[in-house]
Coordinates of C-alpha atoms in Angstrom, one line a residue:
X155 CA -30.6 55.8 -70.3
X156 CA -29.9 52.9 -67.7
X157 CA -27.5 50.2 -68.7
X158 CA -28.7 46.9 -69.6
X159 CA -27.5 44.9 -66.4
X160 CA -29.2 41.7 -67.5
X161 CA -26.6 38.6 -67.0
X162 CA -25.9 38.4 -71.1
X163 CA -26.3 41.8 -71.5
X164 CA -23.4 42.4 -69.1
X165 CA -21.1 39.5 -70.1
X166 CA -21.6 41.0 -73.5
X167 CA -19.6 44.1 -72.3
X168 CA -17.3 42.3 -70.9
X169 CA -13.9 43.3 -73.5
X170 CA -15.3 47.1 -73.2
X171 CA -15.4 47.1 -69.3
X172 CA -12.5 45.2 -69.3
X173 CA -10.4 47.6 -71.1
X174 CA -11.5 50.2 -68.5
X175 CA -10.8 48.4 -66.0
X176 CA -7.1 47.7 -66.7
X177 CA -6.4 50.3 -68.9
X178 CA -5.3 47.9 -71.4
X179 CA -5.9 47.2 -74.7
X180 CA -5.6 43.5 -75.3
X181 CA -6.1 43.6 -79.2
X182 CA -3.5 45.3 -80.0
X183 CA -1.6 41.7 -79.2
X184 CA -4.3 39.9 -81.4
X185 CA -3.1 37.8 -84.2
X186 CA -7.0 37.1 -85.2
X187 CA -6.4 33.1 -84.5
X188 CA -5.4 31.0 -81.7
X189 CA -1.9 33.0 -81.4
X190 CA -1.0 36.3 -79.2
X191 CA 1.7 38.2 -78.6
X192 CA 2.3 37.2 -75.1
X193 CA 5.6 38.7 -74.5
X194 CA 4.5 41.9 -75.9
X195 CA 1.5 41.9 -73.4
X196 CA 4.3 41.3 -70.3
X197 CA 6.2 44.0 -71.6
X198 CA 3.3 46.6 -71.5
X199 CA 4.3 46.7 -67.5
X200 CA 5.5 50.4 -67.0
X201 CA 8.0 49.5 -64.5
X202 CA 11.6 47.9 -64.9
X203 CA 12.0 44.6 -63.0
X204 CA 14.3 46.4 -60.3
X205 CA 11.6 49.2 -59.9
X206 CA 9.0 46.2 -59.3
X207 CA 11.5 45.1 -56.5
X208 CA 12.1 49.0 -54.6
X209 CA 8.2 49.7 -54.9
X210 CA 7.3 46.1 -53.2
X211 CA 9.7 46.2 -50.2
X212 CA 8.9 49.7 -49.8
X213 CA 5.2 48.3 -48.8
X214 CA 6.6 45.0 -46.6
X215 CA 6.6 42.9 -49.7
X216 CA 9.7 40.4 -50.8
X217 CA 12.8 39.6 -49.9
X218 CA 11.1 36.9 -47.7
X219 CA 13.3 34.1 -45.7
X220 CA 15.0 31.0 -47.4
X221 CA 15.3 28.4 -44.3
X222 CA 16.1 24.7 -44.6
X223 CA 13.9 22.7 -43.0
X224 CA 17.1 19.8 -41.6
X225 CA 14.7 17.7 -39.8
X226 CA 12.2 17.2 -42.4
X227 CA 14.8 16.6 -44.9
X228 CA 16.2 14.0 -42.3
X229 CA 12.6 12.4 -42.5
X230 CA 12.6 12.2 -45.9
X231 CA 16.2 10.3 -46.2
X232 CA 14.7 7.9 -43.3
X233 CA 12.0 7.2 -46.3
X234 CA 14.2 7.5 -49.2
X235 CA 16.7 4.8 -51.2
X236 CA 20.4 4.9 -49.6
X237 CA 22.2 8.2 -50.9
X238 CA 18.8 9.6 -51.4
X239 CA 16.9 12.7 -50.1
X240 CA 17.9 16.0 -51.0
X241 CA 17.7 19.3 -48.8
X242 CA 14.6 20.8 -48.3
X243 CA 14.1 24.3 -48.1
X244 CA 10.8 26.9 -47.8
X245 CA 10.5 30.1 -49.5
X246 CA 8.6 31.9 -46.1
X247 CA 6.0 33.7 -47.9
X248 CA 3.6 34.2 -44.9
X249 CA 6.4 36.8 -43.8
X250 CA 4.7 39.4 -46.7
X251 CA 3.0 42.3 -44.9
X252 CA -0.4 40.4 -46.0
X253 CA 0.6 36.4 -44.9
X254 CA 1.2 35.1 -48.1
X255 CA 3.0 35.2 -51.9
X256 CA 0.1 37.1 -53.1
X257 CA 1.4 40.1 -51.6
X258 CA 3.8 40.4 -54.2
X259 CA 1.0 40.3 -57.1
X260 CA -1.0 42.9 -55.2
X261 CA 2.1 45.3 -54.5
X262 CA 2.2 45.9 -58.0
X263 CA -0.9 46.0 -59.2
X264 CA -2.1 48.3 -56.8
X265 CA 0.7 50.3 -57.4
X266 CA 0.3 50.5 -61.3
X267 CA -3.7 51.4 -60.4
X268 CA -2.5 54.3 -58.2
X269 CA -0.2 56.3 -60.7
X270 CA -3.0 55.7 -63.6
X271 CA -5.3 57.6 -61.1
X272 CA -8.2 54.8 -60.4
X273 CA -9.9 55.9 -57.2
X274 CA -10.2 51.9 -56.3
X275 CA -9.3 48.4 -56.8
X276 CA -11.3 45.4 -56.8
X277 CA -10.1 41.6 -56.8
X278 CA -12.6 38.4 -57.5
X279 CA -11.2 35.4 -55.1
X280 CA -12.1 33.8 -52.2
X281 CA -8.7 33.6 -51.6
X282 CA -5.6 35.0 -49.9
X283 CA -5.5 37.8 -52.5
X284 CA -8.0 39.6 -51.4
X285 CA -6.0 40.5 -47.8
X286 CA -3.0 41.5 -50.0
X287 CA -5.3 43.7 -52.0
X288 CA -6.7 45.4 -48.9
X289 CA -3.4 45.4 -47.4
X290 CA -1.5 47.1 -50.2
X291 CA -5.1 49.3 -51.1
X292 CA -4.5 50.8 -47.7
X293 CA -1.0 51.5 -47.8
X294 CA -1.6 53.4 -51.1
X295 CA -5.0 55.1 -49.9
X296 CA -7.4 53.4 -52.4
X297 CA -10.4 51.8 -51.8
X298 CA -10.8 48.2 -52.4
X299 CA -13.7 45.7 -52.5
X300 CA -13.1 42.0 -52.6
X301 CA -15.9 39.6 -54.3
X302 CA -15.8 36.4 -52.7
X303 CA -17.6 33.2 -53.4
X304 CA -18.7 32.3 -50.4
X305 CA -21.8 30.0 -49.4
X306 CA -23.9 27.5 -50.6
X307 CA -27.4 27.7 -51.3
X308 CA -27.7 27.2 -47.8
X309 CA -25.7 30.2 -46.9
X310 CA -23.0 28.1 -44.9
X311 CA -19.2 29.0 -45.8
X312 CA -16.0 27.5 -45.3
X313 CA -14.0 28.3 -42.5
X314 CA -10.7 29.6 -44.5
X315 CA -13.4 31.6 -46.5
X316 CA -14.9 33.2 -43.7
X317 CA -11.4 34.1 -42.5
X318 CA -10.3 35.2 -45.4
X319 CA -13.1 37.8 -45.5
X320 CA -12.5 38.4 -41.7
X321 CA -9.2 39.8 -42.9
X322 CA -10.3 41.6 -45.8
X323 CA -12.7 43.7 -43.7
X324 CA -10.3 44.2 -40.9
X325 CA -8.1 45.7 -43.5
X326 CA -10.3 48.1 -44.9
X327 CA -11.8 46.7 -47.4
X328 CA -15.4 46.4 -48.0
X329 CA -16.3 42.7 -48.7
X330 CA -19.0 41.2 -51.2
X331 CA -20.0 37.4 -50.4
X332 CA -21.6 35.4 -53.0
X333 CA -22.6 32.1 -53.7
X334 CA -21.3 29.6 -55.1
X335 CA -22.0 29.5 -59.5
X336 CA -21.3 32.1 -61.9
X337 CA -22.7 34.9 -60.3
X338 CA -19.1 35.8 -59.2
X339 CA -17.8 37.1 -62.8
X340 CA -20.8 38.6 -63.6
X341 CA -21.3 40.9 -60.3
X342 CA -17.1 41.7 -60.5
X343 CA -18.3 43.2 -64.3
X344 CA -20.9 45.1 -62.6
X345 CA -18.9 46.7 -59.5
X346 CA -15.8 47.4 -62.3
X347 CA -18.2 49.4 -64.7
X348 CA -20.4 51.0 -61.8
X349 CA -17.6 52.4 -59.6
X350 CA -14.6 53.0 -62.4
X351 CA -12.7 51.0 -60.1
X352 CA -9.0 49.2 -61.4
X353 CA -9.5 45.8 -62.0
X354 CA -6.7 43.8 -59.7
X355 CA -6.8 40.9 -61.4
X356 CA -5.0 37.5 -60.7
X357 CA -4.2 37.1 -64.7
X358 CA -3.0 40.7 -65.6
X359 CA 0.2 41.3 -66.3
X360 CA 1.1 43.9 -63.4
X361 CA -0.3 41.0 -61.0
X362 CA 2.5 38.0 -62.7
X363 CA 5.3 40.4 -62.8
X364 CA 4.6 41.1 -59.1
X365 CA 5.6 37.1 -58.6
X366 CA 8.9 37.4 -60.6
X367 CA 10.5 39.1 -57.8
X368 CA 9.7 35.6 -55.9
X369 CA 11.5 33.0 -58.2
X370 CA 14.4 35.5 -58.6
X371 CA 15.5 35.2 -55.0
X372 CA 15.0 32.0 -55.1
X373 CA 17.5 31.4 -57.9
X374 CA 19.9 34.2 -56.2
X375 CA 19.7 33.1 -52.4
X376 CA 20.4 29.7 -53.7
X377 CA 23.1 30.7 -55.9
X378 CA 24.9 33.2 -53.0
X379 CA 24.5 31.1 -50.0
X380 CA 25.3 27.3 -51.5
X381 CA 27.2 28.2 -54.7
X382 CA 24.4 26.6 -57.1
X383 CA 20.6 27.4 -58.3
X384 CA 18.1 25.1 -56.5
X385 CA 17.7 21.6 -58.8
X386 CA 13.9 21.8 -58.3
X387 CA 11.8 24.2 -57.2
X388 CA 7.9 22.9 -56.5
X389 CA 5.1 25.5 -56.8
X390 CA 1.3 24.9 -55.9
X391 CA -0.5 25.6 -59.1
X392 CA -4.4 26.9 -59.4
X393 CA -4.6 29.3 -61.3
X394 CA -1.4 29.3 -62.6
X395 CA 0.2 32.5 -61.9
X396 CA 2.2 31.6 -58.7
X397 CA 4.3 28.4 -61.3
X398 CA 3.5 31.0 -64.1
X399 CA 5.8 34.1 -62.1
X400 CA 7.9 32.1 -60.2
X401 CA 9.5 30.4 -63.3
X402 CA 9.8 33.5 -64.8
X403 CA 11.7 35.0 -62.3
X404 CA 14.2 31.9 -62.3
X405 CA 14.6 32.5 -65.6
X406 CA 15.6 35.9 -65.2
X407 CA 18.3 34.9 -62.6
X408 CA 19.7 32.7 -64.9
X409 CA 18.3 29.2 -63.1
X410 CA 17.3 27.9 -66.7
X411 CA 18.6 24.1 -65.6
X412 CA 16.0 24.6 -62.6
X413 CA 13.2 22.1 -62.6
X414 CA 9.6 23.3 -62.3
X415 CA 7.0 20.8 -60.8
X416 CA 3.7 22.0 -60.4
X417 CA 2.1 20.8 -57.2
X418 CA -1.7 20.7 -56.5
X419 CA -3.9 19.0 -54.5
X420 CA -6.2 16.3 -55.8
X421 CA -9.8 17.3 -55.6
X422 CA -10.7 15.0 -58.9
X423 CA -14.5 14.1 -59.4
X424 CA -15.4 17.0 -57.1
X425 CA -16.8 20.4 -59.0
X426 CA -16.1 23.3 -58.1
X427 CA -19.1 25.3 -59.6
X428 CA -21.2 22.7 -57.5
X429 CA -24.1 23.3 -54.9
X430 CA -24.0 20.7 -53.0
X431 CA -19.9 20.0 -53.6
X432 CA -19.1 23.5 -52.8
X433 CA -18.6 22.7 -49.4
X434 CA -17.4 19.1 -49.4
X435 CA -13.9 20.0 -50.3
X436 CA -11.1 21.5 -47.2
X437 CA -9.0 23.4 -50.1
X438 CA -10.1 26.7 -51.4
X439 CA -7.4 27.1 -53.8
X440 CA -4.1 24.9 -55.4
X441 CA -6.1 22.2 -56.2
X442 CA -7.0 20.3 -59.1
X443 CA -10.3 21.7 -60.0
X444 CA -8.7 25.2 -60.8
X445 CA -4.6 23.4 -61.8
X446 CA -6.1 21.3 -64.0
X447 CA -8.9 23.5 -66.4
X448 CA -6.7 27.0 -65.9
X449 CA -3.8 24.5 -67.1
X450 CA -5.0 23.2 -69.9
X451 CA -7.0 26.6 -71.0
X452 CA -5.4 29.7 -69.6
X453 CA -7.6 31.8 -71.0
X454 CA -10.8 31.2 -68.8
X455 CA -9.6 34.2 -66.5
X456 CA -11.1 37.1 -65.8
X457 CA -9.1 39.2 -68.8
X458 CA -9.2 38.7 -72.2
X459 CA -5.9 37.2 -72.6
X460 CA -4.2 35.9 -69.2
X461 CA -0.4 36.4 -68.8
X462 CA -0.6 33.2 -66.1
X463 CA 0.1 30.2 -68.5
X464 CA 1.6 27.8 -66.4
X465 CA 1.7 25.0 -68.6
X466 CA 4.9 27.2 -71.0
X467 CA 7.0 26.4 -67.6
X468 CA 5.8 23.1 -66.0
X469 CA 8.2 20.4 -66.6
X470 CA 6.3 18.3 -64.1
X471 CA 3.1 17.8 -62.6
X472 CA 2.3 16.1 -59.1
X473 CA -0.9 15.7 -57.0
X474 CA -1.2 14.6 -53.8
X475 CA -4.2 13.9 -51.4
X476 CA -5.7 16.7 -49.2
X477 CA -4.6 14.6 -45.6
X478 CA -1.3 14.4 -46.5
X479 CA -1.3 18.1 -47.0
X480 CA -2.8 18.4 -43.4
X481 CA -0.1 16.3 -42.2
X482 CA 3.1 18.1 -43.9
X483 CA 1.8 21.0 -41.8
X484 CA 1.9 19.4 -38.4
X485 CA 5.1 18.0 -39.4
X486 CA 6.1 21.3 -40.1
X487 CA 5.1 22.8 -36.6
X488 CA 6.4 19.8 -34.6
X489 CA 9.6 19.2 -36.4
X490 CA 10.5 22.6 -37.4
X491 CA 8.8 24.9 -35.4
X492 CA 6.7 26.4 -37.8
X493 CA 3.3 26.9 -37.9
X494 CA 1.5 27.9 -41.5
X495 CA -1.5 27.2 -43.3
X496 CA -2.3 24.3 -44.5
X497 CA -3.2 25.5 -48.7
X498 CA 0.9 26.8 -48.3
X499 CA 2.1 23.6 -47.7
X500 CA 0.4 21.7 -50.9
X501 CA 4.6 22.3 -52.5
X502 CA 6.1 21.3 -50.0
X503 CA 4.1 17.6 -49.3
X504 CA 5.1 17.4 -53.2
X505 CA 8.7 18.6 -52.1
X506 CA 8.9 15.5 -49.6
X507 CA 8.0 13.0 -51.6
X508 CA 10.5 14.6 -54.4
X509 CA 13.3 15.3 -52.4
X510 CA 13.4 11.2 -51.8
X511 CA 14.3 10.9 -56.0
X512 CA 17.5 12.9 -55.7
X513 CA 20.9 13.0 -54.3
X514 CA 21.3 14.3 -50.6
X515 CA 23.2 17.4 -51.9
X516 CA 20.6 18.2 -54.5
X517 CA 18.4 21.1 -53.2
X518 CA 14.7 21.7 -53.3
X519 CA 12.5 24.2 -52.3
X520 CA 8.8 24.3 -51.6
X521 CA 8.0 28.0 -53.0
X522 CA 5.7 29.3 -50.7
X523 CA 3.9 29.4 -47.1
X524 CA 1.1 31.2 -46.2
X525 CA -0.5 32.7 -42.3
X526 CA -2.6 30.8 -40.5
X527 CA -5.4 31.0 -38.0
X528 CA -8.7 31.0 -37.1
X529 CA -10.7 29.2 -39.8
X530 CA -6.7 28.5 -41.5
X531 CA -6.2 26.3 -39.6
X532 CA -6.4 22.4 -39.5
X533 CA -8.3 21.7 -36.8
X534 CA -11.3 24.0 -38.0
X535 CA -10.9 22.9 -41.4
X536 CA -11.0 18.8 -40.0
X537 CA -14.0 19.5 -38.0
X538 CA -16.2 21.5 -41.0
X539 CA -15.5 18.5 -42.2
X540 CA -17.0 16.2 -40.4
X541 CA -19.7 18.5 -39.4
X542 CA -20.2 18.2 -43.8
X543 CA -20.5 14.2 -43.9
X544 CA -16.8 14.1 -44.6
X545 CA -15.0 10.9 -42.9
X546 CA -11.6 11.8 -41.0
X547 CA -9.2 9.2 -40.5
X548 CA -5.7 8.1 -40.1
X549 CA -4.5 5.5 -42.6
X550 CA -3.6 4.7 -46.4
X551 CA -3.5 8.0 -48.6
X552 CA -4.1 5.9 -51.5
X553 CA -7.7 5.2 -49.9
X554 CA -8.9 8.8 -50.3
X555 CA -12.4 9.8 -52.3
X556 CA -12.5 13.4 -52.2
X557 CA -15.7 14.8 -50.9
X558 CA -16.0 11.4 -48.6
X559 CA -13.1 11.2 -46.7
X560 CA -9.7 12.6 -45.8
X561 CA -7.2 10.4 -44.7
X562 CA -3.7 11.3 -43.4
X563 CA -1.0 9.0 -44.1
X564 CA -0.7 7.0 -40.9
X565 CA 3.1 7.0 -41.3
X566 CA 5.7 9.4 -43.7
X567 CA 6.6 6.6 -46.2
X568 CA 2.7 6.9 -47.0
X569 CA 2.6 10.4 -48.4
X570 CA 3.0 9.8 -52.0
X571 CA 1.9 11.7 -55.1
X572 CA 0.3 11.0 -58.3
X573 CA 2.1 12.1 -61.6
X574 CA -0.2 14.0 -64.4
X575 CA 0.7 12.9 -67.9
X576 CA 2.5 15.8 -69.1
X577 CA 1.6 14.9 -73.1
X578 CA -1.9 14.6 -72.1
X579 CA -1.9 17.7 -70.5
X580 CA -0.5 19.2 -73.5
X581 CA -3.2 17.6 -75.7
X582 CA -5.8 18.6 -73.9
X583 CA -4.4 22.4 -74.1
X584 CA -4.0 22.2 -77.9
X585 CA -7.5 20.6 -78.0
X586 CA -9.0 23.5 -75.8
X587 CA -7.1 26.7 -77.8
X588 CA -8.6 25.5 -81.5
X589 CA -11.7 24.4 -79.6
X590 CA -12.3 28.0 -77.8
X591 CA -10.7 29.8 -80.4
X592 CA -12.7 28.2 -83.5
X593 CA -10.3 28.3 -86.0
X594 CA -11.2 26.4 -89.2
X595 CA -7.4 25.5 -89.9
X596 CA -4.2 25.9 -87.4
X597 CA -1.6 28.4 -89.1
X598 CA 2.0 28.5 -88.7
X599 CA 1.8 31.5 -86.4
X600 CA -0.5 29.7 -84.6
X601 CA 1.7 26.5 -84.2
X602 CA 5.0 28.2 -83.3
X603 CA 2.4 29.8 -80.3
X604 CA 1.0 26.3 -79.6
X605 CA 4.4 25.0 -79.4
X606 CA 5.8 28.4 -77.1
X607 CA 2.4 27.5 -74.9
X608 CA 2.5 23.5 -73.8
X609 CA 6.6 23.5 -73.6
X610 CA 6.6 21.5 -76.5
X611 CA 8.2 22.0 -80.3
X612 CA 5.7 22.8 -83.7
X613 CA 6.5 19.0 -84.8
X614 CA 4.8 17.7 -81.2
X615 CA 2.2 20.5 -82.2
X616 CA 1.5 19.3 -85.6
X617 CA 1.3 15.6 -84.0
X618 CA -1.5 16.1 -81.7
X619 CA -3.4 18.1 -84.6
X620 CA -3.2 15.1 -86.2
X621 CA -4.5 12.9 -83.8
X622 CA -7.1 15.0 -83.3
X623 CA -8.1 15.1 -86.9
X624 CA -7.5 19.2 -86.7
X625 CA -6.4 21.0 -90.1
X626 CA -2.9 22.7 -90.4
X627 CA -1.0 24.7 -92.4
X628 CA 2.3 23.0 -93.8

């Protein structure tokens, strides 16, 4: 008998296809409440952390270049109080086989999909995922298919979307474009169960330990070549497992004094499940309308339980407008002589403005860059957005409405940030895990999670519950 491939039917399968598709069984970390054994899901990983490392520079993957960027940094002391303006440095990501950090999640989840004998892999992202899924599905002689939300209703995509799918194909894999609304989780359910294909999913645990590798050379670069670990390290946040890896991988060099700020670019009273918004926004990714929700409730992934929880790691978050995004990378190509995409360069327009906070011979480093090109670029991304109603214009960041205009600070002591309230953040995650989770009373198991979760302690925990009227045990 034919499967049931109505929408409910399907989502209703979702743990059993899941559990397929990853070859992972997520209850066995269940605690039946809000709680999880998270570090027992991240050590279900079959691979040491060293192996990790051999198998992703065996397949151009990692050990990417640390460079300081001296004439930015000399910018930002121009802009900075006296004795202010610390050194900036990039983590060169778009030196991965596949252009970006995401290389390193899809080296080892593709890997991992190979020795458990799936056939294929297939990714859900518009994003710069899906080439490091292709890339790294050739390399290992798998099949991959990449589901991509793509269009309006009107079938008209972004340019970085179409490119993105341009590199997909050109890689091998075989590319489905959807439209915008929730169609996307719902056909990715229907390709995993229909082919038997490995689900390479962003949230996974195979995909975060892949980003480890990143914040560990950070920590040991740093540490060999100046003496010290990096003071703060700024890493564009979405869906959280680029902060959620990276920090990890600090930790495990030892760089538990390093501050995390999670940068992302402010898309606020835009939605991204929107029609007619879809297209009225020039960032696909590492902005606020994924930072913020996949913040605050991790757990709205495509797995059961996600191992990217940023929020146990942010110690700061900072948001900045989508022009002075555009113009960190133009000052990146005329000052330094690097040309990158523009979504790469969220952390470091967060690093600028931070570096002007600390001492000159404080370090900081903007975590990632990605490839650019084609519809990558600025100027294509500028001019879709005009052609989409959007106002362009040189002036006061401050002034920005996203989805009416994008303005790009009209000089550098302009491009400034916003910073999120960290409690309410925190709040809002506690609110969403008893919400989701509905759970009558909060038990102690479940607060010393809570607590592990938001970065916070069980008598913060127990605070919130009570300003939220929300029972717990004592």
């Amino acid at each position: 008998m034919a499967k049931d491939l109505s929408y409910d039917a399907v989502m209703a399968r979702n743990g059993e296809i899941m559990k397929e598709a990853l070859g992972l069984d997520y209850e066995q970390f269940e605690s039946g409440g809000i709680a999880f054994d998270y570090e027992g899901l991240m050590k279900e990983i079959p691979y040491s952390f060293e192996e990790i490392q051999k198998s992703q520079l065996e397949y151009g993957v990692g050990e990417t270049p640390l460079i300081e960027l001296r004439n930015i940094s000399a910018l930002a002391r121009l802009n900075a109080p006296e004795g202010k303006g610390a050194r900036i440095f990039i983590k060169d990501e778009a030196c991965n086989v596949s252009g970006s950090f995401k290389a390193r999640r899809a080296a080892t989840s593709v890997a991992y999909a190979k020795e458990k004998g799936y056939k294929g892999v297939i990714a859900a992202t518009s994003g710069n995922y899906g080439a490091a899924v292709a890339s790294q599905a050739c390399m290992h002689g798998l099949k991959a298919i990449i589901v991509q939300e793509c269009y309006d209703s009107r079938e008209v995509g972004q340019p970085e979307i179409i490119e993105k799918a341009r590199a997909c194909e050109s890689l091998g894999a075989e590319v489905a474009q959807l439209t915008v609304g929730p169609e996307l989780f719902y056909y990715n359910l229907v390709l995993l169960e229909e082919t038997g294909f490995f689900n390479a999913s962003l949230y996974s645990p195979m995909a975060i330990a892949g980003i480890e590798t990143l914040g560990y050379e950070i920590a040991e670069e740093c540490k060999e070549k100046y003496g010290k670990h990096p003071e703060v390290v700024v890493a564009t946040n979405a869906g959280g497992g680029n902060l959620t890896g990276t920090a990890r991988g600090l930790i495990r060099a030892g760089a538990n004094d390093t501050e995390i700020v999670a940068a992302s670019v402010d898309l606020s009273g835009l939605h991204m499940a929107s029609d007619t918004q879809f297209n009225r926004k020039s960032f696909t990714t590492g902005h606020t309308g994924f930072g913020i929700p996949f913040t605050t409730y991790p757990d709205r992934s495509d797995v059961p339980r996600s191992a990217a929880r940023p929020l146990r790691y942010i110690d700061r978050y900072l948001t900045v407008n989508q022009g002075s995004v555009f113009y960190i990378t133009e000052v990146l190509a005329q000052l330094e002589g690097i040309e990158r995409g523009p979504a790469g360069n969220t952390s470091l327009a967060v690093a600028f403005h931070v570096a002007q906070e600390l001492p000159e011979d404080a370090i900081v480093v903007a975590q990632e860059t990605e490839y650019t090109g084609a519809g990558k670029h600025i100027l294509p991304q500028l001019t879709f957005a005009k052609e989409n109603g959007i106002e362009v214009k040189v002036g006061n960041p401050d002034e920005e409405v996203p989805g009416k205009n994008i303005i790009l600070p009209e000089d550098p002591s302009l491009l400034k940030v916003v910073e999120l309230d960290i409690r309410n953040t925190r709040k809002s995650a506690i609110k969403n895990a008893v919400k989701n989770h509905k759970v009558d009373i909060v038990t102690k198991n479940d607060l010393q999670f809570l607590a592990e979760d938001t970065n916070s302690d069980v008598e913060f925990v127990k605070e919130i519950l009570e300003e939220l009227d929300i029972k717990y045990e004592a």
